[in-house]
Coordinates of N, CA and C in Angstrom, one line a residue:
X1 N -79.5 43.5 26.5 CA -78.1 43.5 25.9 C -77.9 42.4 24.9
X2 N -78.1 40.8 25.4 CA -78.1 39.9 24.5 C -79.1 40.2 22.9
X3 N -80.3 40.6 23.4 CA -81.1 40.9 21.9 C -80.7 41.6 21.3
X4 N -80.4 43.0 21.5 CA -79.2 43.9 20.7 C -78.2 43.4 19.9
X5 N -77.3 42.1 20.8 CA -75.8 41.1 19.9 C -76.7 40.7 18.7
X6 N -77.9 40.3 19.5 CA -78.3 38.7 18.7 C -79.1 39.4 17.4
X7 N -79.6 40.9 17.4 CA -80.9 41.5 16.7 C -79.4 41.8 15.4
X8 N -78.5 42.4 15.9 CA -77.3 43.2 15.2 C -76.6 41.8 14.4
X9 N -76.0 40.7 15.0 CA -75.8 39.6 14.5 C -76.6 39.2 13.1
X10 N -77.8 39.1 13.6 CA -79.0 38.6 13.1 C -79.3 39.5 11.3
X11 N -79.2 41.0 11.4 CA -79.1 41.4 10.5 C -77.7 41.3 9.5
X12 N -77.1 41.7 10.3 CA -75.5 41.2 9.3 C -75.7 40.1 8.1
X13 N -76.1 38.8 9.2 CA -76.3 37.6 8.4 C -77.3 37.9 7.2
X14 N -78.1 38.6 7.4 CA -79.4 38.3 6.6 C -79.2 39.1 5.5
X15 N -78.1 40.6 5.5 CA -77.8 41.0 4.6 C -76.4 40.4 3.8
X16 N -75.4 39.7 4.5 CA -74.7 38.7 3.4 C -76.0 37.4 2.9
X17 N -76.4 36.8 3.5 CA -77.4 36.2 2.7 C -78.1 36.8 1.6
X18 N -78.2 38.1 1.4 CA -79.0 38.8 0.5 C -77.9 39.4 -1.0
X19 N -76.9 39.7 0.1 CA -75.7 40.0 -1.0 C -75.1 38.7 -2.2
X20 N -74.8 38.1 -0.9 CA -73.9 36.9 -1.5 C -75.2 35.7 -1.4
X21 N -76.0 35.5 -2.1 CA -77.1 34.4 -2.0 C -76.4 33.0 -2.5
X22 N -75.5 33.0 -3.5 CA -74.6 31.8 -4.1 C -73.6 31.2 -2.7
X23 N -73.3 32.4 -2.2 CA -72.0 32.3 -1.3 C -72.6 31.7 -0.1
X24 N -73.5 32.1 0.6 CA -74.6 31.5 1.9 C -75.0 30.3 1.3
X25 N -75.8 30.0 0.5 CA -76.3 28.6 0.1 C -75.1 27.5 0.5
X26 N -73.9 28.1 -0.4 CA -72.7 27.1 -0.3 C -71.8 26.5 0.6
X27 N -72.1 27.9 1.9 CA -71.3 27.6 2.8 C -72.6 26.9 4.3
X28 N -73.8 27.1 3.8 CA -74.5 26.3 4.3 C -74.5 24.7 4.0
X29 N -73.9 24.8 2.9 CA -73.8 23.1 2.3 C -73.2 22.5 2.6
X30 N -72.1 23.2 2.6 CA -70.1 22.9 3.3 C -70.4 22.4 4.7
X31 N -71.4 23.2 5.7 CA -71.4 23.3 7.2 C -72.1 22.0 7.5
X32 N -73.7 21.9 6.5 CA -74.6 20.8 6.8 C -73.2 19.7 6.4
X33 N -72.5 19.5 5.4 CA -71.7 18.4 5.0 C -70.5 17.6 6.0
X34 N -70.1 19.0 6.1 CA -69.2 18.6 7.1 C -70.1 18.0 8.6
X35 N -71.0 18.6 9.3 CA -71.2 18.1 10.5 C -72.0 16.6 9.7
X36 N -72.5 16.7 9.0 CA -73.0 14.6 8.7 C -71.8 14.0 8.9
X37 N -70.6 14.8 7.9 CA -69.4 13.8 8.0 C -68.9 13.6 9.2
X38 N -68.8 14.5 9.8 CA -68.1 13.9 11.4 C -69.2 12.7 12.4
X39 N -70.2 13.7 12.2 CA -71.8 12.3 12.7 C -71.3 11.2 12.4
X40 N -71.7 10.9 10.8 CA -71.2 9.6 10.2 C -69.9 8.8 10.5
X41 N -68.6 9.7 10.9 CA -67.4 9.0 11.3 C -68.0 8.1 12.1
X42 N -68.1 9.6 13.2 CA -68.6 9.1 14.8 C -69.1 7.9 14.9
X43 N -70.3 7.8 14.2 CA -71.4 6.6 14.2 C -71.2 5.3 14.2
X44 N -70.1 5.5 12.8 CA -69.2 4.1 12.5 C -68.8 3.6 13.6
X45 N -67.8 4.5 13.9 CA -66.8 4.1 15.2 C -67.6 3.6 16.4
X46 N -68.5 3.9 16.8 CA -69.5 4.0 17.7 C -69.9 3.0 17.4
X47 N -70.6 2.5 16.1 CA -70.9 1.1 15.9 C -70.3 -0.3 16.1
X48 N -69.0 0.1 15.8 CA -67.8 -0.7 15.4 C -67.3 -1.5 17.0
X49 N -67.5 -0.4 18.0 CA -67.1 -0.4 19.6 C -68.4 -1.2 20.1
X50 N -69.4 -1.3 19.7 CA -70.3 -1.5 20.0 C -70.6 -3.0 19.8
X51 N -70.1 -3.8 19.0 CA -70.2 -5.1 18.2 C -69.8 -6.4 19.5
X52 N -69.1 -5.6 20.3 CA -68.3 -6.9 21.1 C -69.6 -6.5 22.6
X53 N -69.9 -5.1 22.8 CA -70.8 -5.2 24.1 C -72.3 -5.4 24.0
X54 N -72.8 -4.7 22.5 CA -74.3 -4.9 22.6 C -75.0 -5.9 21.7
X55 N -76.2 -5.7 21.4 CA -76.8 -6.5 20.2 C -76.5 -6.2 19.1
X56 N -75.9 -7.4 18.2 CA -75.4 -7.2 17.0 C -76.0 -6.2 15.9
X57 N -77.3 -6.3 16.1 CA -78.1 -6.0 15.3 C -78.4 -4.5 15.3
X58 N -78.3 -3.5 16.7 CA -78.4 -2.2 17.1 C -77.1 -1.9 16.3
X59 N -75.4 -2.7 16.7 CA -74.2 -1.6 16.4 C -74.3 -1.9 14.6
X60 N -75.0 -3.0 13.9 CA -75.5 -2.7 12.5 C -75.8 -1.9 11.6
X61 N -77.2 -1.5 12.7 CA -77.8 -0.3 12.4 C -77.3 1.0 12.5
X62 N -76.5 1.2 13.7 CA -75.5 2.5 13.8 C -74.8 2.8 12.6
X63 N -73.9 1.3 12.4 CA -72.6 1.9 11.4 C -73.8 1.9 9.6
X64 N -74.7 1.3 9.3 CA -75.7 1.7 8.3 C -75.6 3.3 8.2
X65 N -76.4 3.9 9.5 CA -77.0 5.0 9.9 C -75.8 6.0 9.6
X66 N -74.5 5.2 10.1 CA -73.1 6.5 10.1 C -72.7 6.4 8.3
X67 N -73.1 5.1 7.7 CA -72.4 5.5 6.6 C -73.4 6.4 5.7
X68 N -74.7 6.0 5.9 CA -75.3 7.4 5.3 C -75.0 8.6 5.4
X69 N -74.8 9.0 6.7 CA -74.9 10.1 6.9 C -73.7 10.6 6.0
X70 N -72.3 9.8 5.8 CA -71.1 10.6 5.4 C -71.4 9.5 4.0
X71 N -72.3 9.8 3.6 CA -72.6 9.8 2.2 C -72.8 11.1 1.5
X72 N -74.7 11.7 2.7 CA -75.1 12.7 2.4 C -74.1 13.7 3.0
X73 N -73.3 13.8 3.6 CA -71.8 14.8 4.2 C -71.3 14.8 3.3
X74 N -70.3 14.1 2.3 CA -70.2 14.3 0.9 C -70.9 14.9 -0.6
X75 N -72.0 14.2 -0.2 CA -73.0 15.2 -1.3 C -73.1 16.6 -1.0
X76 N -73.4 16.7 0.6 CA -73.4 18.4 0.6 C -72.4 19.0 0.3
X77 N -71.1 18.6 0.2 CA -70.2 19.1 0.6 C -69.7 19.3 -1.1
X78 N -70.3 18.1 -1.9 CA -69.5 18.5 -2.8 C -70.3 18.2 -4.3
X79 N -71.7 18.1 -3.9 CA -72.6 18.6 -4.7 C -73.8 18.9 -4.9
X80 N -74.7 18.5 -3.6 CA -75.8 18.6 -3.6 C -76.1 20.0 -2.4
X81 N -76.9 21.5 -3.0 CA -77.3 22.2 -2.3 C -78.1 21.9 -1.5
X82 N -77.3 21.9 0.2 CA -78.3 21.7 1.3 C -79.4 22.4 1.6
X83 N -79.0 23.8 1.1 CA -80.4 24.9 1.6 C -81.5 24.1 0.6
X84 N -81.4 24.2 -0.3 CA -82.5 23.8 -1.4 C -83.1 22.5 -0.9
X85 N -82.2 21.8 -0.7 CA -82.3 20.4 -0.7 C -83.4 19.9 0.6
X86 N -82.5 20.6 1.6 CA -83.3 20.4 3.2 C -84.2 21.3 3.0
X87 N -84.6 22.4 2.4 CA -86.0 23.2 2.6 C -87.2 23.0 1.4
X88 N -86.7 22.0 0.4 CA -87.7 21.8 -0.3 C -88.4 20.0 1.0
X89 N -87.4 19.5 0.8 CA -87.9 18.1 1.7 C -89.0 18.9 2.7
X90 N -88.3 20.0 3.7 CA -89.5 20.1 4.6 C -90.9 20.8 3.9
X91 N -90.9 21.5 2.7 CA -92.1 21.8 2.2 C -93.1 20.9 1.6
X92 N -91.9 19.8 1.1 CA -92.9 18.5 0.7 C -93.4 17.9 1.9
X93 N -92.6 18.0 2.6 CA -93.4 16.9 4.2 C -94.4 17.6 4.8
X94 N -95.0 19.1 4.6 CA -95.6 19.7 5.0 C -97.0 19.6 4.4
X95 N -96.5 19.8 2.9 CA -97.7 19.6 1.9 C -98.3 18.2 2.0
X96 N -97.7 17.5 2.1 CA -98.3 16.1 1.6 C -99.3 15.7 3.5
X97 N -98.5 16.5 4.2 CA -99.2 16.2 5.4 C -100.7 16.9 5.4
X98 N -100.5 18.6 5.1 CA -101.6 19.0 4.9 C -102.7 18.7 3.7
X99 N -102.3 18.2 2.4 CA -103.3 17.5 1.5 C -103.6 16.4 2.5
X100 N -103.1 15.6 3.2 CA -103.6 14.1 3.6 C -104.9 14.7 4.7
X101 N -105.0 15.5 5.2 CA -105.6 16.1 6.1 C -106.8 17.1 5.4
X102 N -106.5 17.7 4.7 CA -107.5 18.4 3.9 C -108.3 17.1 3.0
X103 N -108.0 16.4 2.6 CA -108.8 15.6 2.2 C -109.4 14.5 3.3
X104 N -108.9 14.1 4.1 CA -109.6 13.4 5.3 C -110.5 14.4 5.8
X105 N -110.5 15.3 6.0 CA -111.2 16.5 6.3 C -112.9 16.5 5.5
X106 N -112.3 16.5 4.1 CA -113.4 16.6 3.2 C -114.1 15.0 2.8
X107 N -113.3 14.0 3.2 CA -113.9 12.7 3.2 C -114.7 12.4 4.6
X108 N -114.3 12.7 5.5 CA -114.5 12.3 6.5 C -115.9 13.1 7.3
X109 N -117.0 12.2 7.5 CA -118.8 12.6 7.5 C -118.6 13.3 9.4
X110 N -117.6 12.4 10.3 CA -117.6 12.6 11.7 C -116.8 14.1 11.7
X111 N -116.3 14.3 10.7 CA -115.0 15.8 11.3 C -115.7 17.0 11.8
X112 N -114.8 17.6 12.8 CA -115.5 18.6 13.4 C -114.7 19.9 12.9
X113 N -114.3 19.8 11.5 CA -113.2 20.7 10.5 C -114.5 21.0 9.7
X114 N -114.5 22.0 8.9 CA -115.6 22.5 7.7 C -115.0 22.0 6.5
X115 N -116.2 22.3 5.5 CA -115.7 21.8 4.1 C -115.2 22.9 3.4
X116 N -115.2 24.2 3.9 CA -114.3 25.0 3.5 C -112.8 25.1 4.1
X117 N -112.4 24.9 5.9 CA -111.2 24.7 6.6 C -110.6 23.5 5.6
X118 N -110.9 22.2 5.3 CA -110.6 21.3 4.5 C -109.8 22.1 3.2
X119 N -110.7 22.2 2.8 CA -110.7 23.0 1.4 C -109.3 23.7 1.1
X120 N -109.2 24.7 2.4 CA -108.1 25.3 2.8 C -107.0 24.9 2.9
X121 N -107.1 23.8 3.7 CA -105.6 23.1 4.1 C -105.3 22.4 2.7
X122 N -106.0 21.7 1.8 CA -105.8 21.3 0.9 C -104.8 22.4 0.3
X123 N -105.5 23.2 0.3 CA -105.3 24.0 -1.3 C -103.5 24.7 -0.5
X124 N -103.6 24.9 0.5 CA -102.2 25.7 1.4 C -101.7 24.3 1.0
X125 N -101.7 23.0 1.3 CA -100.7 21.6 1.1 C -100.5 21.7 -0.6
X126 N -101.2 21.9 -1.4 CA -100.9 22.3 -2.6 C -99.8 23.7 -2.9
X127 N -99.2 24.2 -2.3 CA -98.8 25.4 -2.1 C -97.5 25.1 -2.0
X128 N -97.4 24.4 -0.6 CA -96.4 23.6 -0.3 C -95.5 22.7 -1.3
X129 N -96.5 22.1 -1.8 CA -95.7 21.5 -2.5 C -94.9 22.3 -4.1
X130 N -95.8 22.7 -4.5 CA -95.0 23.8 -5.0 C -94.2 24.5 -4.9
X131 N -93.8 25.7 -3.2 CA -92.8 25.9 -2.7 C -91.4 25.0 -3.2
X132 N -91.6 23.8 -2.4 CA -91.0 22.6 -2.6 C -90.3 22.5 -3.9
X133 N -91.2 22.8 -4.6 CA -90.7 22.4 -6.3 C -89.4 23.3 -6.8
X134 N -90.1 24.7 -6.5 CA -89.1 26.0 -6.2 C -88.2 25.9 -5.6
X135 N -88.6 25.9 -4.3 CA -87.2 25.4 -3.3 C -85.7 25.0 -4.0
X136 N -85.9 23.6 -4.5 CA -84.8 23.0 -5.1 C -84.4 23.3 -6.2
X137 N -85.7 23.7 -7.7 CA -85.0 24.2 -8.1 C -84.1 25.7 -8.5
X138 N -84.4 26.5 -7.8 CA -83.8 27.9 -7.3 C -83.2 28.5 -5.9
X139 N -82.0 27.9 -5.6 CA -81.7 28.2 -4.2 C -81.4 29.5 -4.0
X140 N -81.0 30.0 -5.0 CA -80.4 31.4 -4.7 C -81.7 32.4 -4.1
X141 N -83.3 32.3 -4.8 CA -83.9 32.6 -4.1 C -84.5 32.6 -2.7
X142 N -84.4 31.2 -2.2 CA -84.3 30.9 -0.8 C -83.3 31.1 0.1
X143 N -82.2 31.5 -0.6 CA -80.9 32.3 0.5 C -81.5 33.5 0.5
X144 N -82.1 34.4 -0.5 CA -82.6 35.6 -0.4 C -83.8 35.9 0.7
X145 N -84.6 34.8 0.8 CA -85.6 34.9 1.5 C -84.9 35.0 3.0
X146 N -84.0 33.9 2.9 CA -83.9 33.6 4.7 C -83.2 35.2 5.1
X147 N -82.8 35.2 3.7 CA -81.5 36.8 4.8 C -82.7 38.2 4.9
X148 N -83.5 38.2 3.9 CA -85.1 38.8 4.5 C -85.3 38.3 5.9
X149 N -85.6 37.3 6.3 CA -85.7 37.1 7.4 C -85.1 37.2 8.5
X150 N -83.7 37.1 8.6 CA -83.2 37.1 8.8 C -83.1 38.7 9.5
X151 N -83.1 39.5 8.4 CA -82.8 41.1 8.5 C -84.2 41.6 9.6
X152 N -85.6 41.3 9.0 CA -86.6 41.3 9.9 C -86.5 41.0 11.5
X153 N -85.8 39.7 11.7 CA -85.9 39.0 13.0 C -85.0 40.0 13.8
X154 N -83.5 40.3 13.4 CA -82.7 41.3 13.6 C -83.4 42.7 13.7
X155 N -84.2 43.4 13.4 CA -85.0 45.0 13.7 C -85.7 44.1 14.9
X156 N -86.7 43.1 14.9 CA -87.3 42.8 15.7 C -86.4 42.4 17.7
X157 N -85.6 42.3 17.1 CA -84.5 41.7 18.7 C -84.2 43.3 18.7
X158 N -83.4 44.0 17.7 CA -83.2 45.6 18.6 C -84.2 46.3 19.2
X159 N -85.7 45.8 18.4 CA -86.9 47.1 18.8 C -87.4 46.6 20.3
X160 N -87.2 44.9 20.9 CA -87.5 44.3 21.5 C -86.8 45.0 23.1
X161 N -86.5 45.5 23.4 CA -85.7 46.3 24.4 C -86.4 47.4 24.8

């Protein structure tokens, strides 16, 4: 019964993501923005409380930590696209992990990886980072993709029954 809510849910979303791709991007931006901003409040305050009981130096680092965050809570909120933003970051942190590996791979005389598996990861961390490039500059097509996915994961939870 739950996979049915969650499969039915699941597509809805994926087809306003597909419809409205400007409109999902934005209001993913709005959502990531607003929850940093409240984090960030939090953090401060939390820092601030903190000054008279702990190490100076921890409730420092909190209210740092809180004002970033309701920095980047503003930027999503009121300029920087988080879909783009947060899914190119994870494609670069992917790629640059898998080039560092594909080339240790292919430097490295002791690996028990081939010089074609190497080769591979390289060339997929290369990919990545590309993605990446895409990512940010075109969000509208990464709202498209997720509500693809989105729509998929949803057939998958109804057939799953």
């Amino acid at each position: 019964m739950i996979n049915k809510g969650a499969g039915i849910l699941s597509i809805i979303l994926g087809l306003i993501f597909m419809i409205f791709p400007m409109f999902s991007a934005g209001l993913i931006s709005v959502i990531v923005g607003l929850s940093l901003l409240f984090f960030g409040i939090s953090a401060i305050f939390m820092g601030i409380n903190m000054r008279n009981n702990v190490d100076n130096t921890f409730s420092v680092i909190t209210i740092i930590i809180g004002l970033i965050a309701v920095i980047f809570g503003f930027l999503f909120i009121f300029y920087i696209d988080a879909l783009s933003f947060l899914v190119g970051i994870q494609f670069y942190l992917v790629g640059f992990i898998m080039i560092v590996f594909g080339i240790t791979g292919l430097v490295s005389r002791m690996s028990r990886v081939s010089t074609f598996t190497s080769i591979l990861v390289l060339l997929m961390g290369l990919i990545a980072i590309a993605l990446a490039i895409f990512a940010m500059s075109e969000p509208i097509y990464i709202a498209i993709i997720i509500g693809i996915v989105l729509i998929i994961e949803g057939i998958a939870l109804l057939l799953s029954d």
